[in-house]
Tab-separated table of C-alpha atoms in Angstrom:
chain	number	residue	atom	x	y	z
A	1	MET	CA	130.191	64.436	116.496
A	2	GLU	CA	128.655	67.824	116.458
A	3	PRO	CA	128.359	70.643	113.924
A	4	ARG	CA	130.349	73.559	113.767
A	5	ASP	CA	129.388	76.667	116.072
A	6	LEU	CA	126.720	77.870	114.606
A	7	SER	CA	125.229	80.269	116.818
A	8	ASP	CA	125.460	83.354	115.292
A	9	HIS	CA	123.159	82.010	112.066
A	10	SER	CA	119.846	82.906	112.169
A	11	VAL	CA	116.963	81.136	110.677
A	12	TYR	CA	115.350	82.082	107.396
A	13	ARG	CA	111.591	82.603	108.199
A	14	ALA	CA	109.892	82.252	104.584
A	15	GLY	CA	106.202	83.984	103.924
A	16	ARG	CA	103.813	81.660	104.930
A	17	GLY	CA	102.006	78.909	102.802
A	18	ILE	CA	98.354	78.462	102.248
A	19	GLU	CA	98.151	74.870	102.881
A	20	GLU	CA	100.267	75.906	106.630
A	21	VAL	CA	97.740	78.363	107.015
A	22	ALA	CA	94.617	76.621	106.283
A	23	ARG	CA	95.529	73.608	108.680
A	24	GLU	CA	96.720	75.568	111.324
A	25	LEU	CA	92.732	77.538	111.021
A	26	GLY	CA	90.959	74.973	109.994
A	27	LEU	CA	90.078	76.682	106.662
A	28	ASP	CA	89.647	75.425	103.434
A	29	PRO	CA	92.640	76.257	101.033
A	30	GLY	CA	90.381	77.988	98.380
A	31	GLU	CA	89.711	79.885	100.280
A	32	LEU	CA	92.524	81.630	101.246
A	33	VAL	CA	94.766	84.479	99.319
A	34	LYS	CA	98.241	83.894	99.857
A	35	LEU	CA	99.701	87.724	99.511
A	36	SER	CA	103.057	87.064	101.594
A	37	SER	CA	105.756	86.071	99.534
A	38	ASN	CA	105.863	87.927	96.404
A	39	GLU	CA	105.427	85.408	93.708
A	40	ASN	CA	103.302	85.889	90.575
A	41	VAL	CA	99.529	85.373	91.779
A	42	LEU	CA	98.995	84.501	87.489
A	43	GLY	CA	101.013	81.661	87.872
A	44	PRO	CA	103.915	80.804	85.558
A	45	SER	CA	104.591	81.528	82.154
A	46	PRO	CA	102.539	79.346	79.557
A	47	LYS	CA	105.536	78.808	77.676
A	48	ALA	CA	107.826	77.751	80.400
A	49	ALA	CA	104.691	75.521	81.827
A	50	ALA	CA	104.496	74.024	78.329
A	51	ALA	CA	108.134	73.241	78.228
A	52	ILE	CA	108.533	71.509	81.440
A	53	ARG	CA	105.369	69.130	80.118
A	54	GLU	CA	107.397	68.855	76.801
A	55	HIS	CA	110.897	67.956	78.186
A	56	ALA	CA	109.663	65.802	81.494
A	57	ASP	CA	110.925	62.403	80.213
A	58	SER	CA	114.708	63.928	79.500
A	59	VAL	CA	114.876	64.329	83.302
A	60	HIS	CA	117.208	61.498	83.382
A	61	LEU	CA	119.778	63.457	81.983
A	62	TYR	CA	121.974	66.002	82.984
A	63	PRO	CA	121.137	69.442	82.128
A	64	LYS	CA	124.461	70.163	80.073
A	65	SER	CA	122.564	71.923	76.660
A	66	SER	CA	119.994	73.161	78.010
A	67	HIS	CA	122.503	74.795	81.020
A	68	THR	CA	124.395	75.843	77.769
A	69	ASP	CA	121.769	77.291	76.015
A	70	LEU	CA	119.980	79.153	78.532
A	71	ILE	CA	123.850	81.230	79.732
A	72	GLU	CA	124.197	81.470	75.706
A	73	ARG	CA	120.352	83.143	75.840
A	74	LEU	CA	120.979	85.785	78.665
A	75	ALA	CA	124.546	86.790	77.376
A	76	ASP	CA	122.641	87.255	73.950
A	77	ASP	CA	120.097	89.657	75.631
A	78	TRP	CA	122.095	91.759	78.300
A	79	ASN	CA	125.130	92.229	75.365
A	80	LEU	CA	127.653	90.058	77.901
A	81	ALA	CA	130.219	87.470	77.501
A	82	SER	CA	128.474	83.895	77.982
A	83	GLU	CA	131.721	83.683	80.817
A	84	GLN	CA	129.499	86.936	82.412
A	85	VAL	CA	126.190	84.614	83.426
A	86	TRP	CA	126.539	82.882	86.512
A	87	LEU	CA	123.182	80.158	86.625
A	88	ALA	CA	122.555	79.394	90.131
A	89	ASN	CA	119.789	77.666	92.743
A	90	GLY	CA	117.577	80.521	92.755
A	91	GLY	CA	118.569	84.165	93.498
A	92	ASP	CA	120.165	83.245	96.982
A	93	GLY	CA	122.542	80.577	94.925
A	94	VAL	CA	123.563	83.384	93.529
A	95	LEU	CA	124.767	84.794	96.712
A	96	ASP	CA	126.626	81.407	97.565
A	97	CYS	CA	128.554	81.676	94.824
A	98	LEU	CA	129.292	85.202	95.350
A	99	SER	CA	130.631	84.363	98.825
A	100	ARG	CA	132.376	81.550	97.788
A	101	ALA	CA	134.348	83.357	94.756
A	102	LEU	CA	135.242	86.650	96.497
A	103	ILE	CA	134.994	86.044	100.547
A	104	ARG	CA	138.040	84.797	102.424
A	105	PRO	CA	137.766	84.094	106.004
A	106	GLY	CA	136.676	87.061	108.160
A	107	GLU	CA	136.542	88.965	105.472
A	108	ARG	CA	133.221	91.526	105.579
A	109	VAL	CA	130.000	92.164	103.473
A	110	LEU	CA	127.616	95.172	104.238
A	111	VAL	CA	123.972	94.555	103.196
A	112	PRO	CA	121.019	97.033	104.246
A	113	ARG	CA	118.543	96.439	107.125
A	114	PRO	CA	116.107	96.149	106.741
A	115	GLY	CA	116.636	93.962	104.105
A	116	PHE	CA	116.483	90.400	102.748
A	117	ALA	CA	117.980	88.016	105.179
A	118	TYR	CA	119.947	85.576	103.397
A	119	TYR	CA	122.391	88.643	102.182
A	120	ALA	CA	124.222	87.989	105.453
A	121	MET	CA	123.132	84.045	106.211
A	122	SER	CA	125.498	83.533	102.644
A	123	ALA	CA	128.048	85.365	104.229
A	124	ARG	CA	128.500	83.720	107.695
A	125	TYR	CA	128.160	80.112	106.085
A	126	HIS	CA	130.997	81.151	103.858
A	127	HIS	CA	132.652	82.279	106.698
A	128	GLY	CA	132.804	85.710	106.470
A	129	GLU	CA	131.549	88.570	108.652
A	130	VAL	CA	128.279	90.880	108.574
A	131	ALA	CA	128.079	94.460	108.475
A	132	THR	CA	124.622	96.754	108.267
A	133	TYR	CA	123.740	99.894	106.700
A	134	ARG	CA	119.604	101.924	107.743
A	135	LEU	CA	117.810	102.308	105.566
A	136	SER	CA	115.259	104.947	107.557
A	137	LYS	CA	111.543	104.997	107.309
A	138	ALA	CA	111.863	109.049	108.258
A	139	ASP	CA	113.543	109.598	105.109
A	140	ASP	CA	110.914	107.273	103.101
A	141	PHE	CA	113.495	104.697	102.748
A	142	GLU	CA	115.503	106.523	100.314
A	143	GLN	CA	118.613	104.794	98.806
A	144	THR	CA	121.695	107.192	97.990
A	145	ALA	CA	124.961	106.335	97.919
A	146	ASP	CA	126.268	108.763	100.885
A	147	ARG	CA	123.721	106.098	103.078
A	148	VAL	CA	125.895	103.336	102.112
A	149	LEU	CA	128.731	105.113	102.483
A	150	ASP	CA	128.713	106.383	105.537
A	151	ALA	CA	128.499	102.693	106.809
A	152	TYR	CA	131.127	101.389	104.895
A	153	ASP	CA	134.288	100.550	106.296
A	154	GLY	CA	136.740	98.276	103.086
A	155	GLU	CA	133.822	95.790	103.026
A	156	ARG	CA	134.400	92.764	100.385
A	157	ILE	CA	130.978	92.993	98.917
A	158	VAL	CA	128.375	95.841	99.633
A	159	ALA	CA	124.576	94.790	98.437
A	160	VAL	CA	121.972	96.996	97.296
A	161	THR	CA	118.846	96.075	96.877
A	162	SER	CA	117.308	97.906	94.229
A	163	PRO	CA	114.069	97.598	94.031
A	164	HIS	CA	114.527	97.333	97.795
A	165	ASN	CA	112.741	94.758	99.564
A	166	PRO	CA	110.463	95.306	101.969
A	167	THR	CA	109.996	98.744	101.226
A	168	GLY	CA	110.118	99.093	97.206
A	169	SER	CA	112.403	101.639	97.164
A	170	VAL	CA	115.381	101.919	94.196
A	171	MET	CA	118.937	103.164	93.978
A	172	PRO	CA	119.390	104.992	90.549
A	173	LEU	CA	122.062	104.262	88.440
A	174	ASP	CA	124.228	107.247	89.045
A	175	GLU	CA	124.255	106.774	92.778
A	176	VAL	CA	125.015	102.793	92.311
A	177	ALA	CA	127.894	104.144	89.823
A	178	ARG	CA	129.079	106.987	92.338
A	179	LEU	CA	128.999	104.421	95.153
A	180	ALA	CA	131.250	101.728	93.149
A	181	ASP	CA	133.658	104.705	92.597
A	182	GLU	CA	134.168	105.954	95.988
A	183	THR	CA	134.505	102.227	97.692
A	184	GLY	CA	137.931	100.195	97.447
A	185	GLU	CA	139.324	98.730	94.864
A	186	ASP	CA	138.498	95.404	96.338
A	187	THR	CA	134.757	96.124	96.936
A	188	LEU	CA	131.838	94.536	94.614
A	189	ILE	CA	128.881	96.427	94.674
A	190	LEU	CA	125.820	93.937	94.121
A	191	VAL	CA	123.173	95.122	93.176
A	192	ASP	CA	120.466	92.622	93.741
A	193	GLU	CA	116.973	93.123	91.126
A	194	ALA	CA	115.584	90.594	91.728
A	195	TYR	CA	112.655	92.599	91.368
A	196	GLY	CA	113.850	94.709	88.307
A	197	GLU	CA	110.841	93.963	85.738
A	198	PHE	CA	108.711	95.937	87.484
A	199	ALA	CA	110.643	98.696	88.180
A	200	ASP	CA	110.490	101.772	85.920
A	201	ILE	CA	114.610	102.641	85.970
A	202	GLU	CA	118.012	101.334	84.148
A	203	SER	CA	119.973	98.592	85.091
A	204	ALA	CA	123.181	98.248	86.703
A	205	VAL	CA	123.848	95.775	84.169
A	206	ASP	CA	124.910	99.084	81.879
A	207	LEU	CA	128.117	99.269	84.611
A	208	VAL	CA	129.512	95.731	84.499
A	209	ARG	CA	129.912	95.868	81.035
A	210	GLU	CA	132.301	98.945	81.994
A	211	ARG	CA	133.743	98.028	84.981
A	212	ASP	CA	134.982	95.409	87.097
A	213	ASP	CA	133.510	95.757	90.741
A	214	VAL	CA	129.971	95.757	89.808
A	215	ALA	CA	127.374	92.878	89.287
A	216	VAL	CA	123.801	92.341	89.645
A	217	LEU	CA	121.387	89.639	90.239
A	218	ARG	CA	118.148	88.311	89.004
A	219	THR	CA	115.818	85.946	89.258
A	220	PHE	CA	112.894	84.353	87.242
A	221	SER	CA	111.035	83.700	90.745
A	222	LYS	CA	108.896	86.747	90.782
A	223	ALA	CA	107.928	88.528	87.317
A	224	TYR	CA	108.299	85.137	85.487
A	225	GLY	CA	106.433	83.203	87.907
A	226	LEU	CA	108.752	80.320	88.367
A	227	ALA	CA	109.637	80.456	92.048
A	228	GLY	CA	109.459	76.788	91.917
A	229	MET	CA	111.634	75.720	89.686
A	230	ARG	CA	114.673	77.921	91.771
A	231	LEU	CA	116.412	79.894	88.902
A	232	GLY	CA	118.716	82.661	89.584
A	233	TYR	CA	121.787	84.122	88.024
A	234	GLY	CA	124.462	86.308	88.271
A	235	LEU	CA	125.550	88.897	85.817
A	236	VAL	CA	129.394	89.775	86.451
A	237	PRO	CA	132.099	91.429	85.710
A	238	GLU	CA	134.541	89.731	82.803
A	239	ASP	CA	137.584	90.208	84.407
A	240	TRP	CA	137.049	87.349	86.945
A	241	ALA	CA	134.103	85.472	85.419
A	242	ASP	CA	135.691	82.176	84.822
A	243	ALA	CA	136.163	81.750	88.970
A	244	TYR	CA	132.417	80.453	87.917
A	245	ALA	CA	133.687	76.840	86.719
A	246	ARG	CA	135.923	76.749	90.326
A	247	ILE	CA	133.512	77.540	92.686
A	248	HIS	CA	130.064	76.075	90.839
A	249	THR	CA	128.295	73.635	92.333
A	250	PRO	CA	128.066	70.710	89.876
A	251	PHE	CA	124.100	70.658	87.627
A	252	ASP	CA	122.438	72.512	91.028
A	253	THR	CA	120.029	73.769	87.463
A	254	GLY	CA	117.938	71.114	86.711
A	255	GLU	CA	116.836	70.329	82.836
A	256	LEU	CA	113.225	71.411	83.304
A	257	THR	CA	114.488	74.592	85.317
A	258	CYS	CA	116.677	75.335	82.370
A	259	ARG	CA	113.776	74.522	80.037
A	260	ALA	CA	111.153	76.424	81.729
A	261	GLY	CA	114.192	79.670	81.885
A	262	LEU	CA	114.116	79.327	78.318
A	263	ALA	CA	110.470	79.139	77.143
A	264	ALA	CA	109.923	82.062	79.420
A	265	LEU	CA	112.223	84.107	78.097
A	266	ASP	CA	110.269	84.216	75.237
A	267	ASP	CA	106.891	85.044	76.827
A	268	ASP	CA	106.092	88.604	76.519
A	269	GLU	CA	103.050	88.524	76.667
A	270	HIS	CA	102.876	87.014	80.163
A	271	ILE	CA	105.858	89.683	81.377
A	272	GLU	CA	103.380	92.369	80.059
A	273	GLN	CA	100.317	91.093	81.933
A	274	THR	CA	102.343	90.152	85.221
A	275	VAL	CA	104.060	94.324	85.052
A	276	GLU	CA	100.219	95.799	84.249
A	277	MET	CA	98.447	93.648	86.758
A	278	VAL	CA	101.183	94.491	89.414
A	279	GLU	CA	101.575	98.827	88.498
A	280	ASP	CA	97.006	98.779	88.911
A	281	ALA	CA	97.254	96.779	92.358
A	282	ARG	CA	100.140	98.949	93.570
A	283	GLU	CA	97.692	102.169	92.849
A	284	TYR	CA	94.543	100.489	94.226
A	285	LEU	CA	96.425	99.593	97.092
A	286	TYR	CA	98.085	103.333	97.685
A	287	GLU	CA	94.473	104.805	96.954
A	288	ASN	CA	92.441	102.361	99.293
A	289	LEU	CA	94.268	100.914	102.213
A	290	ASP	CA	93.717	102.662	105.681
A	291	ALA	CA	97.096	102.805	106.749
A	292	ARG	CA	100.338	104.873	105.390
A	293	THR	CA	102.050	103.171	102.138
A	294	TRP	CA	105.277	103.379	100.479
A	295	GLU	CA	105.518	104.342	96.744
A	296	SER	CA	107.324	100.771	95.381
A	297	GLN	CA	108.136	99.786	92.271
A	298	GLY	CA	108.576	96.010	93.375
A	299	ASN	CA	104.875	93.392	92.754
A	300	PHE	CA	104.462	94.164	96.412
A	301	VAL	CA	103.460	96.909	98.817
A	302	LEU	CA	104.893	98.160	102.772
A	303	ALA	CA	102.013	99.296	105.010
A	304	GLU	CA	102.331	100.960	107.968
A	305	VAL	CA	99.627	99.335	110.374
A	306	GLY	CA	100.912	99.779	114.410
A	307	ASP	CA	101.311	95.735	114.949
A	308	GLY	CA	102.660	94.101	111.941
A	309	GLU	CA	102.041	90.087	113.783
A	310	ALA	CA	98.398	91.308	114.704
A	311	VAL	CA	97.240	92.227	111.802
A	312	THR	CA	98.926	89.376	109.835
A	313	ASP	CA	96.706	87.225	112.592
A	314	ALA	CA	93.830	88.734	111.747
A	315	ALA	CA	93.599	89.049	108.629
A	316	GLN	CA	94.939	85.260	108.411
A	317	ARG	CA	91.833	84.404	110.132
A	318	GLU	CA	89.688	86.421	107.486
A	319	GLY	CA	91.297	84.072	104.530
A	320	ILE	CA	93.519	86.820	103.205
A	321	ILE	CA	97.675	85.953	104.083
A	322	VAL	CA	100.018	88.932	103.682
A	323	ARG	CA	103.269	89.189	105.434
A	324	ASP	CA	104.240	90.679	108.983
A	325	CYS	CA	107.686	91.989	108.748
A	326	THR	CA	108.800	92.390	112.024
A	327	SER	CA	111.634	89.657	110.962
A	328	PHE	CA	112.735	92.986	108.830
A	329	GLY	CA	113.009	94.655	111.904
A	330	LEU	CA	110.023	96.750	111.072
A	331	PRO	CA	107.222	95.181	113.066
A	332	GLU	CA	104.802	98.242	112.678
A	333	CYS	CA	104.626	97.100	109.414
A	334	ILE	CA	103.223	94.544	106.692
A	335	ARG	CA	104.001	93.810	103.558
A	336	ILE	CA	101.513	92.654	100.644
A	337	THR	CA	102.230	91.148	97.172
A	338	CYS	CA	100.215	92.490	94.596
A	339	GLY	CA	97.556	90.418	92.825
A	340	THR	CA	94.591	90.282	90.863
A	341	PRO	CA	91.825	93.652	90.914
A	342	GLU	CA	89.725	90.643	92.615
A	343	GLN	CA	92.028	90.153	94.978
A	344	MET	CA	93.394	93.197	95.866
A	345	GLU	CA	89.559	94.045	96.733
A	346	ARG	CA	89.365	91.423	99.027
A	347	ALA	CA	92.536	92.265	100.455
A	348	VAL	CA	91.874	95.923	101.100
A	349	GLU	CA	88.560	95.086	102.646
A	350	VAL	CA	90.071	92.196	104.994
A	351	LEU	CA	92.774	94.860	106.168
A	352	ASN	CA	90.996	97.943	106.670
A	353	GLY	CA	88.718	95.591	109.075
A	354	VAL	CA	91.051	94.479	110.879
A	355	ILE	CA	93.560	97.773	111.170
A	356	ASP	CA	90.925	99.386	113.288
A	357	ALA	CA	90.045	96.426	115.420
C-alpha cells in the first residue's frame, strides 16, 4: 500500500519561527525579532482576544450559529449575498474550496512566478495542472493584464496577487477588469487580497458584484493579527455561489475562530494602528536599508541583498529573522515584515552590517 504519485508536488516552506531558530542557535527566544512571516507584530485584535476568552467554554459545540453570523456580517460589510461568502481554514482553505468547485482533472491554473506556492499546490492536490506567468524584476514586478495574457492559454483559474507576495506590487482594478474581459468565459480571475488592508487601491470586490468570472480572497491572518486562528474567506460570483454547500468541509472554521473574526471586524482602532505602523515601517526601510528595495503595498518590503540565504543566516545569528526569497525564485533577495519603530531600527542596523559583510 502506497500513496499516489506525489513527485510533482512541492513542499510549502513557511518562514522560520522564533522557537525553532532559538533552539538551533542556542539563543534566548526573547532576544529574537521575527520578521519573516508577515504576521502582525502588534498581536491580535484585543477585541478578538477577549472574544476567544469569553467563548472558550463553548468549544464543545459545533460552530453553527457563529459560522452563520460571521458569513452574514461579511456579506453585509461587502454588500454581497451571504451565499457569496465562503469561509475557510485560512486563505489556503479558500484556494482548496475554489479548486474543488472549479477544476476538473487535467485542467490548468495560471499562477504568478514569483508567487505564493500554495496556488499551484492546491491545484495539483485536486488533480489540476499548473502554468506560470512571470513578474519581472527588470520591470519592478509591475502587474498588468498584458503580462498575464501573454502567458494565458485558456486556464480555468488565473491567480492575481494584489498586493503581491513577496514584492508588494499591485494590479489596478481597471487592469483586473481588462484581464477578465480578455480571458475565456470559463476562466475565473481570482484576486488574492490577503494584504488588501495595507493597499491604497480599490478592492476587486467591486467586480465580483458585477461579473460571474471574478472572485476575491481575503484573510484575517495579516492586518487583524489572527494568523494562528486560521480564518480566510472568498467572495465569489452570485451565479455559482451555492457550490460552497456541496464542496465545503464541514465545520472547518472553529467556534473560537468565528467568534474572533466577528470581534475583530469591530476593532477599527487595532486596524488603524496596524496600518499606520506598516506605512511608517515601509518608509523607514526604503530610506535606511543599505539595499535596493521596491515600493510595497503589503506589510513587508522586498530587498535585494546579493545572497539572500547568507544574509538571512547572518541576521539570524544576530537575532533578526527575515525571509530568504530563494523559494520564490529570488535568491538574491530577502523579505522583511514591517514592525514597530524599535524593531525596524534594530533590523536595519543588523541587516546593514551583514549585507556589507
